[in-house]
Amino acid sequence: MLGADIVVKFLIKQKIKYIFGYPGGSVLDIYDSIKRIGKIKHILVRHEQAAIHMADGYARSTGKIGVALVTSGPGATNSITGIATAYMDSIPIIIISGQVDYSLIGNDAFQECDMIGISRPIVKHSFLIKNTSEIYKTFKKSFYIATSGRHGPVVIDIPKNVLSNNIKKKYFFIKKNNIKLNKKETVKKEKIKKIFKKLQKSKKPIIYVGGGIISSESSKYLLLLLKKLNFPITTSLMGLGSISGRHEQCLGMLGMHGTYEANMAMHNSDIILAIGVRFDDRTTNNISKYCPNSEIIHIDIDPTSISKTVKSNIYIIGDAKNVIKKIIKILEIKKYKNNIKKWWEKIQSWRKINSLKYKKSSRKIKPQYVIETVWKITKGNSYIASDVGQHQMFTALYYSFEKPRQWINSGGLGTMGFGLPAALGVKLAFPKKNVICITGDGSIQMNIQELSTAKQYKIPILIINLNNSVLGMVRQWQDINYSSRYSQSYMKSLPNFSKLVKSYGHIGIRVHKKKELYNIIKYALKKTKKELVFLDIEVDASEHVYPMQIKGLGMNNMILKKC
Ligand SMILES: Cc1ncc(C[n+]2csc(CCOP(=O)(O)OP(=O)(O)O)c2C)c(N)n1
């Protein structure tokens, strides 16, 4: 059997529905197999970076593996930003990259590049396949690695001759996966007991959760834990949706643009029960001033995350779902009781500050108002993919997510250009759901060519461009830290977005009247049952995202409004 056919048959066997990719010489055998064998749908992107983001969006929203296919050399290098994005957020994707003939590797052959070398720091694992007979086993291993332990991207680099070779051996499927990569985790009883004692004694506790809750599908158990403990909870940017943003114990997002109550509660807590988080610097601010009176209980699947930035007092390495279940069990057996009434009173007093309030009376459309309106119409029941910038933070703060996997954003790498292709990946996974891409005039231009892909495959999403005519987040920093010296943060030659979108064959509407906003968004959502709609909304460019922590200080030092 042909090497390329083994690849395609393997993917079919794994029930892979979509491959996102772009052809080129070294992978033409796979493209030929896709055509001959059928059964698998290939989405032809317009830039390889977008193929990876689409596979990533598909994976984030479904919890299943996303697959991308790129050619050697420039195809492979174009995929790098996408791979790094997935790696930072622990998203399971497989990237199949073509390579020159094995005998030519190292000769500076046409379109040769060392994909294994270039991608090594940003993959969970990578393979260069040397023989056609290794294809099946390598793919099987890769799928396992991408979705076991802490998830992540795996690159499989395949030389052209390996794909075009025919092997005589009959094609075979290994049924059992005999790879032993991780020892089965054991959560020691003594540790659970120790945690129980700490929780019982705590007077100012807080639960802090992140993307680990979502990738381990632990939300249901987290809710039970919350009920039993009656603790306040805060989430990282990646943890949004792990618990309903409207849950009464939820203080919203913490960190650089976190709510006042979340950051104050963290700073003043005595116990932080941290689950599936990595204490990223965007959440901690200055580590030497971090939560001075808190003991940290850290639960994570990845041993390298423990005490990496912030020292844990107690830790458990394990799947969040299993550990939460065990904690719930001990709380039931030992009849957990606690009195944290005073702590809740303090938290309510912080809540009263209402750190998300903004000037509603303005005639200009406020970006916060757009997001609130989207929420009102969709009732938090939409998939929202965002790009990176102020619009991303406004979405994180003002769209209250109800469920896990609804919030699709590049958290760790902060990749502008992620939103549109990721949203297309989500829509392919959930064709009947509302999928909205919230973007900015800077970000959308980084992968705007994918409007063409959306047209070809009829992928009708709603795009909301919070158009402030500037690189808003950059300008905000220049306002705050560089005395408003706006160096290169103005886009002086923005396109007429609605005309541009129309030329791609979609509906484009410019919105500048506040009073029309609600009805236009409603209309647009109706239209996206069949067509892609792009709303280019003129928003108040002077708006900043607040709260904002003061760099270099503790969690509790925040600017709440423009001075
Ligand atoms: C690929 C990439 N380049 C640069 C940056 C740095 N950056 C972060 S936010 C931002 C501005 C984003 O502007 P826009 O998309 O218009 O959104 P806004 O902040 O105005 O809402 C920039 C340049 C980035 N995150 N990603």
XYZ file of C-alpha atoms and ligand atoms in Angstrom:
589
model
C 0.000 0.000 0.000
C 1.063 3.570 -0.738
C 2.434 5.543 2.220
C 0.021 8.398 1.551
C -2.931 5.977 1.556
C -1.890 4.694 4.975
C -1.997 8.273 6.295
C -5.459 8.938 4.905
C -6.884 5.571 5.937
C -5.543 6.046 9.432
C -7.275 9.421 9.722
C -10.537 7.933 8.477
C -10.219 5.109 10.993
C -9.770 7.732 13.732
C -13.056 9.334 12.567
C -11.334 12.552 11.561
C -13.952 14.554 9.668
C -11.889 17.499 8.506
C -8.313 18.198 7.484
C -7.330 21.849 7.212
C -4.493 22.443 4.821
C -2.723 23.763 1.770
C -1.014 21.655 -0.924
C 2.518 21.673 -2.272
C 4.968 19.310 -4.003
C 5.991 17.208 -1.037
C 2.442 16.375 0.066
C 0.786 15.881 -3.313
C 0.625 12.136 -2.718
C -1.552 12.753 0.331
C -3.735 15.145 -1.670
C -4.111 12.506 -4.347
C -5.092 9.927 -1.725
C -7.661 12.298 -0.229
C -9.218 12.645 -3.691
C -9.101 8.924 -4.540
C -10.219 7.546 -1.192
C -12.797 10.247 -0.397
C -14.595 10.074 2.984
C -12.584 12.852 4.541
C -13.307 16.510 3.930
C -10.361 18.782 3.194
C -10.704 22.518 3.819
C -8.396 24.501 1.578
C -7.247 27.586 3.462
C -5.525 30.635 1.973
C -2.571 30.665 4.367
C -1.114 27.804 6.384
C -1.245 29.745 9.666
C -5.016 29.764 9.281
C -5.115 25.986 8.740
C -3.563 25.467 12.146
C -5.918 27.981 13.822
C -8.910 26.266 12.194
C -7.798 22.858 13.423
C -7.203 24.523 16.790
C -10.684 26.120 16.900
C -12.183 22.768 15.972
C -10.229 21.091 18.783
C -11.005 23.746 21.422
C -14.728 23.644 20.766
C -15.137 19.864 20.458
C -12.437 18.490 22.739
C -11.381 16.273 19.824
C -8.127 16.291 17.873
C -7.770 18.805 15.027
C -5.670 17.875 11.995
C -3.726 20.178 9.667
C -1.704 19.386 6.567
C 1.044 21.602 5.134
C 3.763 21.230 2.570
C 7.518 21.380 3.233
C 9.571 24.595 3.460
C 7.360 27.717 3.396
C 4.208 25.710 4.137
C 5.839 24.364 7.262
C 7.263 27.719 8.382
C 3.905 29.443 7.835
C 2.373 27.001 10.289
C 4.678 27.931 13.172
C 2.595 30.731 14.769
C -0.427 28.447 14.785
C 1.504 25.629 16.403
C 2.942 27.927 19.095
C -0.581 29.229 19.792
C -1.911 25.712 20.346
C 1.118 24.725 22.404
C 0.748 27.632 24.834
C -2.894 26.747 25.472
C -2.398 22.933 25.518
C -4.606 22.202 22.509
C -4.406 18.746 20.879
C -3.683 19.066 17.186
C -1.726 16.979 14.698
C 0.300 18.839 12.095
C 1.329 16.725 9.133
C 4.141 18.470 7.284
C 5.665 17.348 4.034
C 9.424 16.974 3.757
C 11.831 16.569 0.849
C 12.951 13.021 -0.040
C 14.738 11.442 2.870
C 17.967 11.114 0.847
C 17.946 14.880 0.162
C 17.590 16.038 3.763
C 20.539 18.261 4.665
C 21.312 19.174 1.029
C 19.446 22.495 0.969
C 17.051 20.844 -1.433
C 14.190 22.817 -2.962
C 11.686 23.736 -0.222
C 13.665 21.984 2.452
C 13.525 23.261 5.980
C 14.230 21.551 9.250
C 10.662 21.415 10.511
C 11.565 19.210 13.456
C 14.260 21.663 14.533
C 12.169 24.788 13.987
C 9.097 23.480 15.768
C 10.831 21.621 18.595
C 10.369 24.266 21.325
C 6.655 24.645 20.530
C 5.388 21.077 20.228
C 4.531 18.465 22.746
C 6.359 15.994 20.554
C 7.519 15.586 16.951
C 8.382 12.747 14.600
C 10.302 12.483 11.357
C 9.103 9.330 9.594
C 11.952 7.573 7.801
C 10.150 4.522 6.453
C 6.740 3.890 5.015
C 6.339 0.958 7.372
C 6.587 3.338 10.348
C 3.691 5.555 9.310
C 0.913 3.719 11.059
C 2.688 3.296 14.381
C 3.891 6.888 14.412
C 0.423 8.266 13.788
C -1.044 6.076 16.471
C 1.572 7.303 18.942
C 1.041 10.925 17.918
C -2.690 10.782 18.516
C -2.092 9.299 21.917
C 0.543 11.861 22.884
C -1.578 14.831 21.746
C -4.497 13.834 23.962
C -2.859 12.257 26.991
C -1.658 14.077 30.103
C -1.354 17.762 29.323
C -2.659 18.024 25.761
C -0.661 19.648 22.989
C 0.338 19.764 19.337
C 2.338 16.991 17.658
C 4.214 17.490 14.385
C 4.653 14.563 11.995
C 7.184 15.376 9.293
C 7.002 12.966 6.323
C 9.491 12.897 3.427
C 7.959 12.692 -0.025
C 9.517 9.326 -0.848
C 7.990 7.847 2.338
C 4.557 8.922 1.091
C 5.013 7.701 -2.469
C 6.583 4.363 -1.523
C 4.518 1.267 -1.799
C 4.938 -1.296 0.889
C 4.140 -4.883 0.182
C 2.978 -5.664 3.686
C -0.733 -5.883 3.943
C -2.102 -2.813 5.614
C -2.854 -3.580 9.209
C -4.580 -1.895 12.084
C -3.123 -2.355 15.521
C -6.066 -2.638 17.857
C -4.345 -2.188 21.176
C -2.314 0.828 21.960
C 0.653 -0.636 23.784
C 2.411 2.653 24.396
C 3.004 3.354 28.057
C 3.821 6.995 28.333
C 2.362 7.918 31.667
C 2.166 5.849 34.779
C -1.344 5.717 36.065
C -1.695 8.512 38.515
C -2.332 7.730 42.133
C -3.817 10.375 44.324
C -2.641 9.612 47.842
C -5.301 9.591 50.564
C -3.069 11.461 53.005
C -2.839 14.407 50.613
C -6.605 14.553 50.211
C -6.962 14.481 54.005
C -4.417 17.273 54.339
C -6.331 19.349 51.812
C -9.554 18.670 53.679
C -8.044 19.989 56.925
C -6.791 23.135 55.233
C -10.152 23.832 53.621
C -11.964 23.236 56.881
C -9.711 25.650 58.760
C -9.680 28.377 56.167
C -11.336 31.705 56.941
C -10.657 33.414 53.616
C -10.582 30.771 50.905
C -10.797 31.120 47.148
C -10.918 28.651 44.273
C -8.930 29.611 41.211
C -9.480 27.598 38.017
C -8.118 27.625 34.480
C -8.083 25.831 31.145
C -7.296 22.518 32.851
C -10.910 22.322 34.018
C -12.081 22.628 30.442
C -9.670 20.164 28.849
C -10.358 17.556 31.537
C -14.140 18.054 31.228
C -14.435 18.732 34.969
C -17.078 21.477 34.994
C -19.858 19.307 36.357
C -17.736 18.260 39.317
C -16.446 21.768 39.876
C -20.049 22.865 40.314
C -20.606 20.166 42.942
C -17.432 21.203 44.729
C -18.579 24.821 44.767
C -21.888 23.841 46.244
C -20.263 21.833 49.001
C -17.641 24.431 49.899
C -19.539 27.679 49.316
C -16.194 29.295 48.426
C -15.822 32.185 46.004
C -14.326 31.224 42.656
C -12.323 33.110 40.044
C -11.117 31.970 36.640
C -8.180 32.752 34.413
C -8.791 33.944 30.849
C -8.508 30.328 29.711
C -10.878 29.134 32.415
C -13.831 31.311 31.333
C -16.865 29.100 30.886
C -15.628 26.392 33.238
C -18.361 27.735 35.505
C -21.214 30.035 34.515
C -20.015 33.642 34.716
C -23.360 34.408 36.379
C -22.971 31.838 39.162
C -23.361 33.768 42.406
C -20.060 32.465 43.788
C -18.183 33.507 40.643
C -16.130 36.690 40.963
C -15.217 36.736 37.272
C -11.786 36.770 35.730
C -8.661 37.621 37.709
C -5.320 39.083 36.679
C -4.125 42.051 34.671
C -7.637 42.986 33.539
C -9.448 40.985 36.187
C -12.350 42.303 38.230
C -11.691 44.239 41.424
C -13.391 41.615 43.582
C -11.460 38.701 42.024
C -8.056 40.322 42.460
C -8.826 41.618 45.957
C -10.129 38.246 47.080
C -7.031 36.515 45.736
C -4.698 38.992 47.382
C -6.394 38.782 50.785
C -7.114 35.065 50.829
C -5.595 32.566 53.245
C -6.059 29.500 51.008
C -5.988 29.332 47.227
C -7.322 26.077 45.825
C -5.855 26.276 42.313
C -7.020 23.705 39.774
C -5.760 23.369 36.192
C -3.921 26.675 36.201
C -0.293 27.552 35.565
C 0.056 30.836 37.467
C 0.819 32.705 34.273
C 2.378 36.168 34.802
C -0.747 37.827 33.372
C -2.595 36.498 36.414
C -0.041 36.984 39.184
C 1.426 40.447 38.589
C 4.631 40.735 40.698
C 5.361 37.334 42.177
C 7.312 38.745 45.120
C 4.155 40.600 46.162
C 1.798 37.757 45.318
C -0.965 36.955 47.816
C 1.211 37.394 50.940
C -0.972 35.455 53.389
C -2.101 32.613 51.141
C -1.233 28.977 51.229
C -1.487 27.407 47.816
C -2.986 24.026 47.039
C -2.220 23.272 43.416
C -3.814 20.498 41.370
C -2.515 19.984 37.848
C -1.893 17.202 35.356
C 1.495 18.621 34.429
C 4.260 18.114 37.010
C 6.335 20.900 35.470
C 3.601 23.420 36.310
C 3.919 22.815 40.040
C 5.871 25.580 41.782
C 7.103 26.826 38.404
C 6.326 30.464 39.130
C 4.581 30.447 42.497
C 5.492 27.994 45.238
C 2.755 25.505 46.162
C 2.298 24.409 49.766
C 0.433 21.257 48.821
C 0.155 19.830 45.344
C -1.408 16.911 43.583
C -0.359 15.880 40.113
C -3.377 14.403 38.427
C -6.426 14.750 36.252
C -8.570 17.577 37.654
C -11.767 15.567 37.367
C -10.433 12.637 39.420
C -8.969 14.860 42.100
C -12.087 17.023 42.430
C -14.200 13.873 42.777
C -11.930 12.673 45.565
C -12.122 15.994 47.392
C -15.916 15.946 47.138
C -15.967 12.438 48.580
C -13.923 13.363 51.641
C -16.050 16.477 52.194
C -19.094 14.205 52.295
C -17.564 11.531 54.497
C -16.066 13.918 57.006
C -19.097 16.190 56.970
C -17.397 19.387 55.957
C -18.463 22.494 57.840
C -17.100 25.968 57.738
C -18.086 29.499 58.536
C -16.873 32.042 56.037
C -19.731 34.491 56.400
C -17.428 37.405 57.205
C -15.291 36.630 54.176
C -18.362 36.752 51.955
C -19.375 40.082 53.477
C -15.961 41.477 52.620
C -16.250 40.129 49.082
C -19.684 41.682 48.640
C -18.263 45.041 49.672
C -15.625 44.713 46.925
C -18.309 43.675 44.462
C -20.259 46.833 45.231
C -17.448 48.896 43.691
C -18.729 47.523 40.348
C -15.394 47.682 38.588
C -16.963 46.997 35.175
C -19.111 50.098 35.120
C -18.542 52.442 32.210
C -20.090 55.632 30.836
C -23.290 54.556 29.125
C -24.557 58.012 28.325
C -22.032 58.661 25.576
C -23.340 59.161 22.025
C -20.478 57.102 20.690
C -20.784 53.326 20.664
C -18.805 51.921 23.560
C -17.108 48.591 22.924
C -18.421 47.302 26.269
C -21.945 48.105 25.119
C -21.483 46.074 21.928
C -20.432 43.015 23.902
C -23.273 43.457 26.399
C -25.703 43.698 23.478
C -24.341 40.521 21.910
C -24.829 38.859 25.276
C -28.386 40.118 25.603
C -29.299 38.697 22.227
C -27.522 35.356 22.530
C -28.063 34.940 26.300
C -24.549 33.623 26.678
C -25.340 30.704 24.403
C -22.989 31.344 21.564
C -19.511 30.256 20.587
C -17.305 33.314 20.693
C -13.890 33.309 19.079
C -11.826 36.415 19.625
C -8.675 37.974 18.342
C -6.208 39.785 20.568
C -6.414 43.288 21.933
C -8.885 45.449 23.809
C -11.809 43.730 22.080
C -10.615 40.401 23.518
C -10.528 41.770 27.066
C -13.897 43.507 26.671
C -15.345 40.185 25.517
C -13.760 38.283 28.400
C -15.183 40.782 30.902
C -18.607 41.628 29.444
C -19.756 38.386 27.818
C -20.768 36.059 30.562
C -19.954 32.552 29.354
C -22.335 29.844 30.430
C -20.537 26.683 29.419
C -17.056 25.346 28.795
C -15.610 25.362 25.231
C -17.683 28.410 24.206
C -14.777 30.815 24.617
C -12.186 30.322 21.896
C -9.212 32.629 22.248
C -5.455 32.658 22.116
C -4.646 33.050 25.801
C -1.019 32.104 26.233
C 0.542 33.397 23.018
C -1.924 36.224 22.364
C -2.012 35.716 18.615
C -3.623 38.433 16.504
C -5.136 36.751 13.450
C -6.442 33.788 15.430
C -10.121 34.764 15.618
C -11.456 34.381 12.082
C -9.892 31.025 11.179
C -10.591 29.605 14.657
C -14.257 30.654 14.359
C -14.492 28.900 10.988
C -13.152 25.711 12.599
C -15.787 25.989 15.339
C -18.612 26.549 12.849
C -17.610 23.446 10.892
C -17.820 21.480 14.131
C -21.179 23.035 15.114
C -22.976 24.119 11.949
C -26.257 24.782 13.733
C -24.881 26.990 16.510
C -24.248 30.711 16.563
C -20.545 31.286 16.052
C -19.323 34.844 16.469
C -15.839 36.185 15.862
C -15.085 39.334 17.830
C -12.151 41.141 16.361
C -10.406 44.504 15.929
C -9.363 46.429 12.847
C -5.731 45.406 13.429
C -6.306 41.726 14.158
C -8.784 40.996 11.379
C -6.279 42.126 8.773
C -3.815 39.457 9.857
C -5.831 36.602 8.359
C -8.575 38.390 6.435
C -7.868 36.259 3.369
C -9.798 33.441 5.074
C -13.022 35.209 4.069
C -12.324 33.495 0.766
C -12.204 30.071 2.456
C -15.465 30.887 4.240
C -17.057 31.637 0.861
C -15.809 28.491 -0.847
C -17.133 26.183 1.872
C -20.171 28.299 2.823
C -19.254 28.751 6.476
C -21.659 31.393 7.776
C -20.317 33.026 10.907
C -20.945 36.490 12.317
C -17.895 38.742 12.504
C -18.040 41.766 14.781
C -15.236 44.196 14.138
C -14.847 46.637 17.036
C -13.363 49.232 14.770
C -11.583 51.964 16.715
C -9.223 52.737 13.793
C -6.240 52.050 16.027
C -4.273 49.233 17.577
C -6.276 49.876 20.696
C -4.398 47.816 23.241
C -1.072 49.213 22.068
C -2.470 52.715 22.308
C -3.803 52.051 25.801
C -0.294 51.100 26.930
C 1.132 54.147 25.211
C -1.436 56.293 27.067
C -0.590 54.769 30.421
C 3.155 54.124 30.173
C 4.454 56.396 27.411
C 2.638 59.700 28.046
C 0.350 59.158 25.036
C 3.176 59.164 22.492
C 1.413 57.147 19.817
C 4.246 55.469 17.999
C 2.877 53.299 15.155
C -0.443 52.508 16.767
C -2.572 54.257 14.146
C -3.738 52.426 11.078
C -3.878 55.367 8.729
C -5.010 53.415 5.695
C -7.751 51.149 6.899
C -9.799 49.529 4.150
C -13.511 50.073 3.770
C -14.265 46.789 5.505
C -17.846 46.399 4.356
C -16.855 46.896 0.713
C -13.925 44.538 1.110
C -16.130 41.873 2.661
C -18.676 42.291 -0.132
C -15.961 41.709 -2.694
C -15.339 38.330 -1.069
C -19.041 37.578 -1.605
C -20.326 38.160 1.945
C -22.601 40.674 3.635
C -20.765 43.691 5.039
C -22.456 46.399 7.117
C -20.967 49.527 8.649
C -22.608 50.470 11.965
C -22.151 53.877 13.563
C -25.431 54.624 15.286
C -25.814 53.409 18.834
C -29.568 53.146 18.622
C -29.359 50.803 15.620
C -26.930 48.407 17.203
C -29.354 45.975 18.859
C -31.509 45.469 15.778
C -28.572 45.155 13.415
C -26.910 42.472 15.539
C -30.239 40.635 15.736
C -30.705 40.877 11.990
C -27.118 39.787 11.352
C -27.482 36.728 13.550
C -30.589 35.710 11.627
C -28.770 36.166 8.354
C -25.849 34.004 9.500
C -28.092 30.985 9.307
C -27.043 31.044 5.655
C -24.492 33.751 5.018
C -21.382 35.214 6.573
C -22.077 38.684 7.936
C -19.404 41.202 8.857
C -20.455 44.087 11.113
C -17.926 46.871 11.019
C -18.844 48.782 14.170
C -17.398 52.231 14.761
C -16.570 52.275 18.469
C -15.233 54.952 20.792
C -11.481 54.918 20.210
C -10.680 56.646 23.472
C -11.979 53.781 25.591
C -9.577 51.816 27.797
C -9.981 48.374 29.324
C -10.370 48.617 33.091
C -9.699 47.387 35.695
C -5.988 47.206 34.997
C -3.368 46.085 37.456
C -0.424 48.368 38.017
C 2.605 46.616 36.607
C 5.152 45.416 39.148
C 2.822 45.603 42.143
C 0.589 43.080 43.877
C -2.761 41.635 42.789
C -4.559 44.354 44.757
C -3.106 47.392 42.993
C -5.458 48.360 40.198
C -6.461 51.334 38.124
C -10.249 51.383 37.962
C -10.850 54.220 35.549
C -9.144 56.740 33.309
C -7.343 59.378 35.333
C 0.698 38.699 15.775
C 0.716 39.757 16.821
N 1.432 40.888 16.636
C 1.438 41.854 17.593
C 0.757 41.704 18.753
C 0.791 42.792 19.841
N -0.544 43.359 20.034
C -1.355 42.994 21.052
S -2.827 43.746 21.031
C -2.414 44.636 19.671
C -3.389 45.605 19.055
C -4.613 44.943 18.538
O -5.356 45.852 17.777
P -6.780 45.529 17.239
O -6.817 44.176 16.645
O -7.213 46.629 16.355
O -7.665 45.456 18.539
P -8.020 46.552 19.650
O -6.965 46.479 20.696
O -8.075 47.879 18.973
O -9.345 46.100 20.157
C -1.115 44.329 19.246
C -0.437 44.953 18.095
C 0.043 40.485 18.919
N -0.619 40.210 20.018
N 0.018 39.550 17.933
